[in-house]
Amino acid sequence: MKIESIVENVTINIDGQDVEVPKGINIIEAVKMVGKGKEVPHYCYHPKLTIAGNCRMCMVEMGMPMRDRATGEAVLEEDGTQKIAWMPKPTIGCATNASPGMHILTGSEMVKESRNGVTEFLLINHPLDCPICDQAGECRLQEFSAEHGRGYSRFIEDKNVKPKRTRLGPNVTLDDERCILCSRCVRFSKEVADDDVLGFVDRGTYSTLTCFPGKELSHNYSLNTVDICPVGALTSTDFRFKMRVWFLKRTHSICTESSVGANTEIWSREGKIYRITPRRNDEVNDTWMTDTGRALYKEIESEDRLVHYTIEGVHKASGEAAVAAAELLKSGKIAMVGSAHSSVEEQFFYKAIAERSGAKVSLVSHNGDGDGLLQSEDRTPNLRGALVTGLISELPSENLEALARDINSGAVKTILAVNEDLTELGISKDVLAKAKVIYVGSHANRTSEVANIVLPSLMVFEKDGSFINQSFRIQRFKAAIPGPLGVQPDFTVLEKIAAALAEREGYSDDHRLSMGAHGSDN
Amino acid sequence: MTIDSVWERMVATIDQLGDSLRWRTLPEKGVALDATAFLDLGFVETKNLKYDPAAFKEAHAAPVEV
């Protein structure tokens, strides 16, 4: 079946080159489609916000094919080509939409002069503090000033003095002197976060960004204003002055806060994470993420992190602990409490372990209130993964009271618990004491404290894998930093357990082959 | 054991992954899997930025034209 495109394309001419672009797209986006790094510089325009048109940096020359007013006939040049009627003044690219035959010049003398003038005005009151500015290295004003500015200042008067280090909210600090009044943060708060909290007061060069009286920038998306601030005005209170961005390595990852699966970038250096920012994915999170999702990496250095494989409290090598776990799982009457925080790869092996040990699998739901944006009700990243891998076939329950009854009745003698504290889910410590417990998790809890075998696991920032989000979109994440010394990737340990279980007598050869029962491949 | 070898096994047993998907070549924006087998489950998510349960169900329940 041929699917007709529902987007109508038009041909426009950009710097002498004919380009086919979707009708109605603005000139900034159209120029991006030319590729080759071609860009119309801009500050206030953002693809996911309404057009404000107030920075005037995206000036281009625009012309349309000339037609005779009386007859409507095309007016031709001497060489037979259609004559272009150029607008006498430059126009802003963000608010100019592509239409058939449109001609655009992005590098003419008039355009260069316009950008030069805009840049000079923006720099009049902008402090010359780039060496100590937190935005250095990712500052559009710095980049465009170098590219489009005149290189020296004609301004000999005193610069305006505005408030410095203003607390706008719990996560955002404002340096008003650096603000170029692009209004991206104002529009974001109003249009995306639905919390109209920011605005400008005073006039002209005294215009100042501030919160409305009695309000503060405290919604759970406040740090997106820092991301979209093109200069160093809005800074993350947590990240500011911690590290120069050019020292940081960027790794693609997925937010584990909820089933939305927002695409993220992990910024790290020498095994330490400094910040998490959103990564654009128009199918999932546009260019946004929650503030709470950005803070999840802090659990890495938590004091209750599990870093040793243990059997009955004694440190062991990972292989030894895996073999002991497999032996325990061979004893029968097994229950598994899986996790929707595990990756697809890990769930695949948990499924194999459950099949081979005859374990009944439970998952527990972790639900909260959704915010209608990027924090969904399901506060796990990979429930769909558990379904797709076949680990579960029904949705998780709210607690483990049924499992508690099975333990009490003797129907369950051994529990493999993944990331869950069973004592908070309806199984008291006394009941738990009646069963053998294998605990797999990244952090200690009351279940790991009483577990017979503990298998520490890596956090999402420390391993490769994939999650399946609320829309059944499978997305991969990569290790940004190494895990604790000696802790193996979870699927390596799980595969050893699954392989050891497959060796037991009576297990079908078909299953052994499909699940790699003949040992690990390294 | 590498993630690539895990995926070799996964694609051999998980229908939704098809034959050609591999972790290393997964597009940066992800791949939408066939969800038809799970449409009857009562997921807790309500409408959010890019997800509308009703529209999702409707889109995936539509018969596939060959």
Coordinates of C-alpha atoms in Angstrom, one line a residue:
Chain A
M1 CA 0.0 0.0 0.0
K2 CA 1.4 3.3 -1.0
I3 CA 1.0 5.9 1.7
E4 CA 0.6 9.4 0.3
S5 CA 2.4 12.1 2.3
I6 CA 0.0 14.4 4.0
V7 CA 2.6 17.1 4.1
E8 CA 2.6 19.3 1.0
N9 CA 6.1 20.3 -0.1
V10 CA 7.1 23.6 -1.7
T11 CA 10.2 24.6 -3.5
I12 CA 12.0 27.6 -2.2
N13 CA 15.4 29.0 -3.1
I14 CA 17.9 29.5 -0.3
D15 CA 21.2 31.2 -1.2
G16 CA 20.8 30.2 -4.9
Q17 CA 19.9 26.6 -4.2
D18 CA 16.4 25.2 -4.8
V19 CA 15.2 23.2 -1.8
E20 CA 12.0 21.3 -1.3
V21 CA 10.6 21.9 2.2
P22 CA 7.2 21.3 3.9
K23 CA 4.8 24.1 3.1
G24 CA 4.5 26.6 6.0
I25 CA 7.8 25.7 7.7
N26 CA 9.6 28.7 8.9
I27 CA 12.9 29.9 7.3
I28 CA 15.0 28.9 10.3
E29 CA 13.9 25.3 10.0
A30 CA 14.0 25.4 6.1
V31 CA 17.6 26.5 6.2
K32 CA 18.5 23.7 8.6
M33 CA 17.1 21.3 6.0
V34 CA 19.7 22.5 3.5
G35 CA 22.3 20.7 5.7
K36 CA 26.0 21.3 5.5
G37 CA 25.9 23.1 8.8
K38 CA 23.9 26.0 7.4
E39 CA 22.1 27.8 10.1
V40 CA 20.2 31.1 10.7
P41 CA 21.4 32.4 14.0
H42 CA 18.6 32.9 16.5
Y43 CA 18.0 33.4 20.2
C44 CA 14.3 33.7 20.9
Y45 CA 13.1 31.1 18.4
H46 CA 12.6 27.5 19.8
P47 CA 11.0 24.8 17.7
K48 CA 8.7 23.7 20.6
L49 CA 7.5 27.2 21.6
T50 CA 5.4 29.8 20.0
I51 CA 7.1 32.4 17.9
A52 CA 8.0 35.6 19.7
G53 CA 10.1 37.4 17.1
N54 CA 11.8 39.6 19.7
C55 CA 15.5 39.0 19.4
R56 CA 15.7 40.0 15.7
M57 CA 18.8 37.9 15.2
C58 CA 17.4 35.7 12.5
M59 CA 17.1 38.4 9.9
V60 CA 17.2 37.2 6.3
E61 CA 16.6 38.8 2.9
M62 CA 13.4 37.6 1.4
G63 CA 12.0 37.9 -2.1
M64 CA 9.1 36.5 -4.1
P65 CA 8.7 36.0 -7.9
M66 CA 7.6 39.2 -9.4
R67 CA 4.3 39.4 -11.2
D68 CA 2.8 42.2 -13.3
R69 CA 0.1 43.7 -11.1
A70 CA -2.2 44.4 -14.0
T71 CA -2.0 41.1 -15.9
G72 CA -0.7 38.8 -13.2
E73 CA 1.9 37.6 -15.7
A74 CA 5.4 36.7 -14.5
V75 CA 7.9 39.4 -15.0
L76 CA 11.1 38.0 -16.5
E77 CA 14.7 39.0 -16.4
E78 CA 16.6 39.5 -19.7
D79 CA 17.8 35.9 -19.5
G80 CA 14.3 34.6 -19.2
T81 CA 14.3 33.7 -15.6
Q82 CA 11.6 35.1 -13.3
K83 CA 12.4 38.4 -11.7
I84 CA 12.6 38.3 -7.9
A85 CA 11.0 41.2 -6.0
W86 CA 13.2 41.5 -2.9
M87 CA 11.8 43.1 0.2
P88 CA 13.5 46.4 0.9
K89 CA 14.3 45.5 4.5
P90 CA 15.4 42.2 6.0
T91 CA 12.7 40.0 7.6
I92 CA 12.9 37.7 10.6
G93 CA 13.2 34.0 9.6
C94 CA 11.4 32.6 12.6
A95 CA 8.1 34.3 11.6
T96 CA 8.4 33.9 7.9
N97 CA 6.9 30.8 6.4
A98 CA 8.1 29.1 3.3
S99 CA 5.8 29.6 0.3
P100 CA 6.3 28.5 -3.3
G101 CA 9.0 30.3 -5.2
M102 CA 10.2 32.2 -2.2
H103 CA 13.9 33.3 -2.4
I104 CA 16.0 33.7 0.7
L105 CA 19.4 35.1 1.3
T106 CA 21.1 34.2 4.5
G107 CA 24.5 35.7 4.0
S108 CA 24.0 38.9 2.0
E109 CA 25.7 42.2 3.1
M110 CA 22.3 43.5 4.4
V111 CA 21.8 40.3 6.5
K112 CA 25.4 40.5 7.8
E113 CA 25.0 44.1 8.7
S114 CA 21.6 43.4 10.5
R115 CA 23.1 40.6 12.6
N116 CA 26.1 42.7 13.4
G117 CA 23.8 45.5 14.6
V118 CA 21.7 43.2 16.7
T119 CA 24.7 41.6 18.2
E120 CA 26.1 45.0 19.1
F121 CA 22.9 46.0 20.8
L122 CA 22.7 42.8 22.8
L123 CA 26.3 43.2 24.0
I124 CA 25.8 46.8 25.1
N125 CA 24.7 45.9 28.6
H126 CA 25.9 42.3 28.6
P127 CA 28.7 41.8 31.1
L128 CA 32.1 40.8 29.8
D129 CA 32.4 37.8 32.2
C130 CA 32.6 34.9 29.8
P131 CA 35.7 33.5 31.5
I132 CA 33.7 33.1 34.7
C133 CA 30.3 32.5 33.2
D134 CA 28.8 29.1 33.7
Q135 CA 27.3 29.1 30.2
A136 CA 30.7 29.4 28.5
G137 CA 31.1 26.6 26.0
E138 CA 27.4 26.3 25.3
C139 CA 26.5 30.0 25.0
R140 CA 24.8 31.1 21.8
L141 CA 25.6 34.7 22.5
Q142 CA 29.3 33.9 22.8
E143 CA 29.2 31.8 19.6
F144 CA 27.2 34.3 17.5
S145 CA 29.2 37.2 18.8
A146 CA 32.3 35.6 17.5
E147 CA 30.7 34.7 14.2
H148 CA 28.5 37.7 13.6
G149 CA 29.8 40.5 15.9
R150 CA 32.2 43.2 15.0
G151 CA 34.9 42.0 17.4
Y152 CA 35.2 45.2 19.4
S153 CA 32.9 47.5 21.4
R154 CA 32.1 51.1 20.6
F155 CA 30.2 51.4 23.8
I156 CA 32.1 53.6 26.2
E157 CA 29.3 54.4 28.7
D158 CA 28.7 52.5 31.9
K159 CA 26.8 49.2 31.6
N160 CA 23.5 48.7 33.4
V161 CA 23.7 47.1 36.7
K162 CA 21.0 44.4 37.4
P163 CA 20.4 41.8 40.1
K164 CA 22.9 39.0 40.3
R165 CA 22.4 35.5 41.8
T166 CA 18.7 35.9 42.1
R167 CA 16.9 32.8 43.4
L168 CA 14.0 32.2 41.1
G169 CA 13.1 28.8 42.6
P170 CA 14.6 25.8 44.4
N171 CA 16.6 24.8 41.2
V172 CA 17.2 27.9 39.2
T173 CA 19.4 30.9 39.8
L174 CA 19.2 34.0 37.7
D175 CA 21.9 36.5 36.7
D176 CA 19.8 39.3 35.3
E177 CA 22.7 41.2 33.7
R178 CA 23.2 38.4 31.3
C179 CA 19.6 38.1 30.2
I180 CA 19.0 39.1 26.5
L181 CA 15.2 39.1 27.0
C182 CA 14.5 36.4 24.5
S183 CA 11.5 35.3 26.6
R184 CA 12.0 31.6 26.0
C185 CA 11.7 30.8 29.7
V186 CA 8.6 32.9 30.0
R187 CA 6.9 31.1 27.1
F188 CA 8.1 27.7 28.3
S189 CA 6.6 28.2 31.7
K190 CA 3.3 29.4 30.3
E191 CA 2.9 27.1 27.3
V192 CA 4.5 23.9 28.3
A193 CA 4.7 23.7 32.1
D194 CA 1.3 25.5 32.4
D195 CA 2.6 27.6 35.2
D196 CA 2.7 31.3 34.1
V197 CA 5.2 32.4 36.7
L198 CA 7.9 34.4 34.8
G199 CA 7.6 37.8 33.2
F200 CA 9.6 41.0 32.5
V201 CA 9.3 44.2 34.6
D202 CA 10.5 47.7 33.8
R203 CA 11.2 49.0 30.3
G204 CA 13.9 49.4 27.7
T205 CA 17.4 48.5 28.8
Y206 CA 16.1 48.2 32.4
S207 CA 13.8 45.3 31.5
T208 CA 14.4 42.6 34.0
L209 CA 13.2 39.0 34.2
T210 CA 11.5 38.1 37.4
C211 CA 8.8 35.9 39.0
F212 CA 5.3 37.3 39.5
P213 CA 4.7 38.6 43.0
G214 CA 4.3 35.8 45.5
K215 CA 5.3 33.2 43.0
E216 CA 8.5 31.3 42.3
L217 CA 9.8 29.0 39.6
S218 CA 9.1 25.8 41.4
H219 CA 7.3 23.6 39.0
N220 CA 8.9 20.2 38.2
Y221 CA 10.0 21.5 34.8
S222 CA 11.9 24.5 35.9
L223 CA 15.3 23.3 34.8
N224 CA 14.1 23.2 31.2
T225 CA 14.3 27.0 31.3
V226 CA 18.0 26.7 32.1
D227 CA 18.4 24.3 29.1
I228 CA 16.7 26.7 26.7
C229 CA 18.3 29.9 28.0
P230 CA 20.6 30.8 25.2
V231 CA 22.9 32.7 27.5
G232 CA 24.1 32.4 31.1
A233 CA 21.2 34.1 32.7
L234 CA 19.4 31.1 34.0
T235 CA 21.6 28.6 35.6
S236 CA 21.1 25.3 37.4
T237 CA 21.6 26.0 41.1
D238 CA 22.9 22.4 41.5
F239 CA 25.3 22.4 38.5
R240 CA 26.6 25.9 38.4
F241 CA 30.3 26.3 38.8
K242 CA 30.8 22.5 39.2
M243 CA 32.4 21.8 35.9
R244 CA 33.2 23.3 32.5
V245 CA 31.0 21.7 29.9
W246 CA 33.8 21.1 27.5
F247 CA 35.3 18.7 29.9
L248 CA 32.2 16.6 30.1
K249 CA 31.4 13.4 28.1
R250 CA 27.9 13.1 26.8
T251 CA 26.1 9.7 26.8
H252 CA 22.6 9.0 25.5
S253 CA 20.3 7.5 28.1
I254 CA 16.7 7.1 29.1
C255 CA 15.0 8.6 32.1
T256 CA 13.8 5.9 34.5
E257 CA 11.5 8.1 36.5
S258 CA 8.3 6.9 34.8
S259 CA 7.1 4.9 31.8
V260 CA 7.3 8.0 29.6
G261 CA 11.0 7.1 28.9
A262 CA 12.2 10.7 28.2
N263 CA 15.4 10.7 26.2
T264 CA 18.3 12.1 28.1
E265 CA 22.0 13.0 27.9
I266 CA 24.3 12.1 30.8
W267 CA 27.1 14.6 31.3
S268 CA 30.0 12.9 33.0
R269 CA 33.8 13.1 33.6
E270 CA 36.1 10.6 35.0
G271 CA 33.4 8.3 36.3
K272 CA 31.4 11.0 37.9
I273 CA 28.0 12.3 36.6
Y274 CA 27.5 16.1 36.8
R275 CA 24.2 16.6 35.2
I276 CA 21.4 15.1 33.1
T277 CA 19.7 17.1 30.4
P278 CA 16.9 16.2 28.0
R279 CA 17.6 14.9 24.5
R280 CA 15.2 15.8 21.7
N281 CA 12.8 13.0 20.6
D282 CA 9.6 14.4 19.1
E283 CA 7.9 11.0 19.6
V284 CA 8.6 10.9 23.3
N285 CA 9.5 14.1 25.2
D286 CA 10.1 16.8 22.6
T287 CA 13.1 18.6 24.2
W288 CA 11.9 18.5 27.9
M289 CA 12.3 16.4 31.0
T290 CA 11.4 16.7 34.7
D291 CA 13.6 18.2 37.4
T292 CA 13.1 15.1 39.5
G293 CA 14.4 12.9 36.7
R294 CA 17.6 15.0 36.5
A295 CA 18.4 14.2 40.1
L296 CA 18.2 10.4 39.9
Y297 CA 21.9 10.0 39.3
K298 CA 22.6 11.2 42.9
E299 CA 21.6 7.7 44.1
I300 CA 24.8 6.4 42.5
E301 CA 26.9 7.7 45.4
S302 CA 24.3 6.8 48.1
E303 CA 25.8 5.2 51.2
D304 CA 23.5 2.2 51.0
R305 CA 24.8 1.2 47.6
L306 CA 25.3 -2.6 47.3
V307 CA 28.8 -3.3 46.0
H308 CA 29.6 -6.8 47.1
Y309 CA 28.3 -10.2 46.1
T310 CA 27.5 -12.0 49.4
I311 CA 26.5 -15.5 50.5
E312 CA 25.2 -15.5 54.1
G313 CA 26.8 -12.2 54.6
V314 CA 30.3 -13.3 53.4
H315 CA 31.8 -11.5 50.4
K316 CA 32.1 -13.8 47.4
A317 CA 33.1 -13.6 43.7
S318 CA 30.2 -12.9 41.3
G319 CA 30.5 -16.4 39.7
E320 CA 30.4 -18.1 43.1
A321 CA 27.4 -16.2 44.2
A322 CA 25.6 -16.9 40.8
V323 CA 26.2 -20.7 41.3
A324 CA 25.0 -20.5 44.8
A325 CA 21.9 -18.7 43.7
A326 CA 21.2 -21.3 41.0
E327 CA 21.6 -24.1 43.5
L328 CA 19.1 -22.4 45.8
L329 CA 16.7 -22.0 42.8
K330 CA 16.9 -25.7 42.0
S331 CA 15.4 -26.6 45.3
G332 CA 11.8 -26.0 44.1
K333 CA 8.9 -24.0 45.5
I334 CA 10.3 -20.8 44.0
A335 CA 8.8 -17.3 43.7
M336 CA 10.2 -14.5 41.8
V337 CA 9.4 -10.8 42.5
G338 CA 10.6 -9.2 39.3
S339 CA 11.1 -5.5 38.6
A340 CA 9.9 -3.1 35.9
H341 CA 13.1 -1.2 36.6
S342 CA 15.1 -4.0 35.1
S343 CA 16.2 -3.6 31.5
V344 CA 14.6 -5.6 28.7
E345 CA 17.8 -7.7 28.5
E346 CA 17.7 -8.5 32.2
Q347 CA 14.0 -9.3 32.1
F348 CA 14.7 -11.7 29.2
F349 CA 17.0 -13.7 31.6
Y350 CA 14.7 -13.4 34.5
K351 CA 12.0 -15.0 32.3
A352 CA 14.5 -17.8 31.5
I353 CA 15.3 -18.3 35.2
A354 CA 11.6 -18.4 36.1
E355 CA 10.9 -21.0 33.4
R356 CA 13.8 -23.2 34.5
S357 CA 13.2 -22.9 38.2
G358 CA 9.5 -23.2 37.9
A359 CA 9.1 -19.9 39.7
K360 CA 5.8 -18.1 39.9
V361 CA 6.6 -14.5 38.9
S362 CA 5.0 -11.4 40.5
L363 CA 5.6 -7.7 39.8
V364 CA 4.5 -4.9 42.0
S365 CA 3.1 -1.7 40.6
H366 CA 4.7 1.6 41.5
N367 CA 2.1 4.2 40.7
G368 CA 1.7 7.9 41.4
D369 CA -0.1 10.9 40.1
G370 CA 0.6 11.7 36.5
D371 CA 1.3 15.4 35.6
G372 CA -0.1 15.2 32.1
L373 CA 3.4 15.9 30.7
L374 CA 6.4 13.7 31.2
Q375 CA 5.7 12.1 34.5
S376 CA 3.2 9.3 34.0
E377 CA 1.3 7.4 36.6
D378 CA 3.5 4.3 36.2
R379 CA 6.7 5.2 37.9
T380 CA 8.7 2.4 36.4
P381 CA 10.5 2.6 33.0
N382 CA 10.0 -0.8 31.7
L383 CA 6.7 -2.5 32.6
R384 CA 6.1 -3.0 28.8
G385 CA 9.5 -4.8 28.7
A386 CA 8.3 -7.3 31.2
L387 CA 5.2 -8.0 29.1
V388 CA 7.1 -8.2 25.8
T389 CA 9.8 -10.5 27.2
G390 CA 7.0 -12.7 28.6
L391 CA 8.2 -12.3 32.2
I392 CA 4.6 -11.4 33.1
S393 CA 1.4 -11.7 31.2
E394 CA -0.8 -9.6 33.5
L395 CA -0.3 -6.2 35.0
P396 CA 1.5 -6.0 38.4
S397 CA -0.4 -6.2 41.6
E398 CA -0.3 -3.5 44.3
N399 CA 1.3 -5.7 47.0
L400 CA 2.6 -9.2 47.7
E401 CA 0.0 -10.4 50.2
A402 CA -0.7 -13.5 48.0
L403 CA 3.0 -14.3 48.2
A404 CA 3.0 -13.9 51.9
R405 CA 0.2 -16.5 52.2
D406 CA 2.2 -18.9 50.0
I407 CA 5.2 -18.5 52.2
N408 CA 3.1 -19.1 55.3
S409 CA 1.5 -22.2 53.8
G410 CA 4.9 -23.6 52.7
A411 CA 4.1 -23.3 49.0
V412 CA 7.0 -21.0 48.6
K413 CA 10.4 -21.8 50.1
T414 CA 12.7 -19.5 48.1
I415 CA 12.2 -16.0 46.8
L416 CA 14.3 -14.2 44.1
A417 CA 13.6 -10.5 44.7
V418 CA 14.7 -7.9 42.3
N419 CA 15.0 -4.3 43.4
E420 CA 12.0 -4.6 45.8
D421 CA 11.9 -4.4 49.5
L422 CA 9.4 -7.2 50.2
T423 CA 8.8 -5.9 53.8
E424 CA 7.1 -2.8 52.4
L425 CA 4.9 -4.9 50.1
G426 CA 2.9 -7.0 52.5
I427 CA 5.5 -9.5 53.7
S428 CA 6.5 -9.0 57.2
K429 CA 10.1 -9.7 58.4
D430 CA 8.8 -12.7 60.4
V431 CA 7.1 -14.2 57.3
L432 CA 10.2 -13.4 55.2
A433 CA 12.3 -15.3 57.7
K434 CA 10.5 -18.5 56.7
A435 CA 11.9 -18.4 53.2
K436 CA 15.4 -18.3 51.6
V437 CA 15.9 -15.0 49.9
I438 CA 18.1 -14.1 46.9
Y439 CA 18.2 -10.3 46.5
V440 CA 19.2 -8.6 43.3
G441 CA 19.4 -4.8 43.6
S442 CA 21.5 -1.7 43.5
H443 CA 20.8 -0.4 47.0
A444 CA 20.4 -2.0 50.4
N445 CA 17.0 -2.4 52.1
R446 CA 15.4 -4.5 54.7
T447 CA 15.1 -7.4 52.3
S448 CA 18.7 -7.3 51.3
E449 CA 19.7 -7.2 55.0
V450 CA 18.0 -10.6 55.6
A451 CA 18.8 -12.1 52.2
N452 CA 20.8 -15.3 52.1
I453 CA 22.4 -14.3 48.8
V454 CA 22.9 -10.7 47.6
L455 CA 23.7 -9.9 44.0
P456 CA 24.5 -6.2 43.6
S457 CA 23.3 -4.7 40.3
L458 CA 24.3 -1.7 38.3
M459 CA 22.2 1.5 37.9
V460 CA 21.0 2.6 34.5
F461 CA 23.9 5.0 34.2
E462 CA 26.4 2.2 34.5
K463 CA 25.2 -0.3 32.0
D464 CA 24.0 -0.8 28.4
G465 CA 20.5 -1.9 27.8
S466 CA 17.0 -0.9 26.6
F467 CA 13.6 0.0 28.0
I468 CA 10.2 -0.2 26.4
N469 CA 8.1 2.9 27.2
Q470 CA 4.4 3.5 27.6
S471 CA 4.0 3.6 23.8
F472 CA 5.8 0.3 23.3
R473 CA 8.8 2.2 21.9
I474 CA 12.0 0.3 22.6
Q475 CA 14.8 2.7 23.4
R476 CA 18.4 2.0 24.3
F477 CA 20.7 3.5 26.9
K478 CA 24.4 3.3 27.2
A479 CA 26.8 3.2 30.1
A480 CA 28.0 6.6 31.0
I481 CA 30.2 5.7 33.9
P482 CA 31.7 2.4 35.2
G483 CA 29.9 0.7 38.0
P484 CA 31.3 -0.1 41.4
L485 CA 34.5 -2.1 41.3
G486 CA 33.8 -5.8 40.8
V487 CA 30.1 -5.5 40.1
Q488 CA 29.3 -7.2 36.8
P489 CA 26.6 -6.3 34.3
D490 CA 23.4 -7.8 35.6
F491 CA 22.7 -9.9 32.5
T492 CA 26.1 -11.5 32.8
V493 CA 25.3 -12.8 36.3
L494 CA 21.7 -13.7 35.3
E495 CA 22.9 -15.6 32.3
K496 CA 25.2 -17.7 34.5
I497 CA 22.3 -18.5 36.8
A498 CA 20.0 -19.4 33.9
A499 CA 22.7 -21.6 32.3
A500 CA 23.3 -23.4 35.6
L501 CA 19.6 -24.0 36.0
A502 CA 19.4 -25.5 32.5
E503 CA 22.0 -28.1 33.4
R504 CA 19.7 -29.8 35.8
E505 CA 18.3 -33.0 34.8
G506 CA 15.1 -33.2 32.7
Y507 CA 15.3 -29.7 31.2
S508 CA 14.4 -29.9 27.5
D509 CA 17.1 -29.5 24.9
D510 CA 14.9 -27.1 22.9
H511 CA 14.9 -24.7 25.8
R512 CA 18.6 -25.1 26.3
L513 CA 19.4 -24.1 22.8
S514 CA 17.0 -21.2 22.5
M515 CA 18.2 -19.7 25.8
G516 CA 21.8 -20.4 25.4
A517 CA 21.9 -23.1 28.1
H518 CA 25.4 -24.3 27.0
G519 CA 27.1 -21.7 29.1
S520 CA 28.0 -18.1 28.5
D521 CA 29.6 -17.0 25.3
N522 CA 32.6 -15.4 26.8
Chain B
M1 CA 28.6 -12.2 27.4
T2 CA 27.9 -9.0 25.5
I3 CA 24.8 -7.1 24.9
D4 CA 25.0 -8.0 21.3
S5 CA 24.9 -11.7 22.1
V6 CA 22.0 -11.2 24.4
W7 CA 20.1 -9.5 21.6
E8 CA 20.9 -12.4 19.2
R9 CA 19.1 -14.6 21.7
M10 CA 16.3 -12.1 22.3
V11 CA 15.4 -11.7 18.6
A12 CA 15.2 -15.5 18.3
T13 CA 12.5 -15.8 20.9
I14 CA 10.7 -12.4 21.2
D15 CA 8.3 -11.9 18.3
Q16 CA 7.9 -8.2 18.8
L17 CA 11.5 -7.6 18.1
G18 CA 11.4 -9.0 14.6
D19 CA 14.5 -10.4 13.0
S20 CA 16.5 -7.4 12.2
L21 CA 16.5 -5.3 15.3
R22 CA 19.8 -5.2 17.2
W23 CA 20.8 -3.1 20.2
R24 CA 23.8 -1.6 18.5
T25 CA 21.7 -0.4 15.5
L26 CA 18.6 0.7 17.3
P27 CA 17.8 4.2 16.1
E28 CA 18.5 7.0 18.6
K29 CA 14.8 7.8 18.7
G30 CA 13.8 4.2 19.4
V31 CA 11.6 1.8 17.5
A32 CA 7.8 1.4 18.1
L33 CA 7.0 -2.3 18.6
D34 CA 3.9 -4.1 17.7
A35 CA 1.6 -3.7 20.8
T36 CA -1.5 -5.5 19.5
A37 CA -1.0 -8.4 21.9
F38 CA -1.3 -6.1 24.9
L39 CA -4.0 -3.7 24.0
D40 CA -6.6 -5.3 26.3
L41 CA -4.5 -4.7 29.4
G42 CA -5.7 -1.8 31.6
F43 CA -2.5 0.3 31.8
V44 CA -2.6 3.1 34.4
E45 CA -1.3 5.9 32.2
T46 CA -3.6 8.7 31.3
K47 CA -3.1 11.2 28.5
N48 CA 0.3 13.0 28.7
L49 CA 2.6 14.9 26.4
K50 CA 2.9 12.3 23.6
Y51 CA 0.7 9.5 24.8
D52 CA -3.1 9.2 24.5
P53 CA -4.2 5.8 25.6
A54 CA -7.4 5.9 23.6
A55 CA -5.7 7.1 20.4
F56 CA -2.9 4.6 20.9
K57 CA -5.3 1.7 21.3
E58 CA -7.3 2.8 18.3
A59 CA -4.2 3.2 16.1
H60 CA -2.8 -0.2 17.0
A61 CA -6.2 -2.0 16.9
A62 CA -6.8 -1.0 13.2
P63 CA -6.4 -3.8 10.8
V64 CA -3.1 -3.9 9.0
E65 CA -3.4 -3.5 5.2
V66 CA -1.0 -5.7 3.3

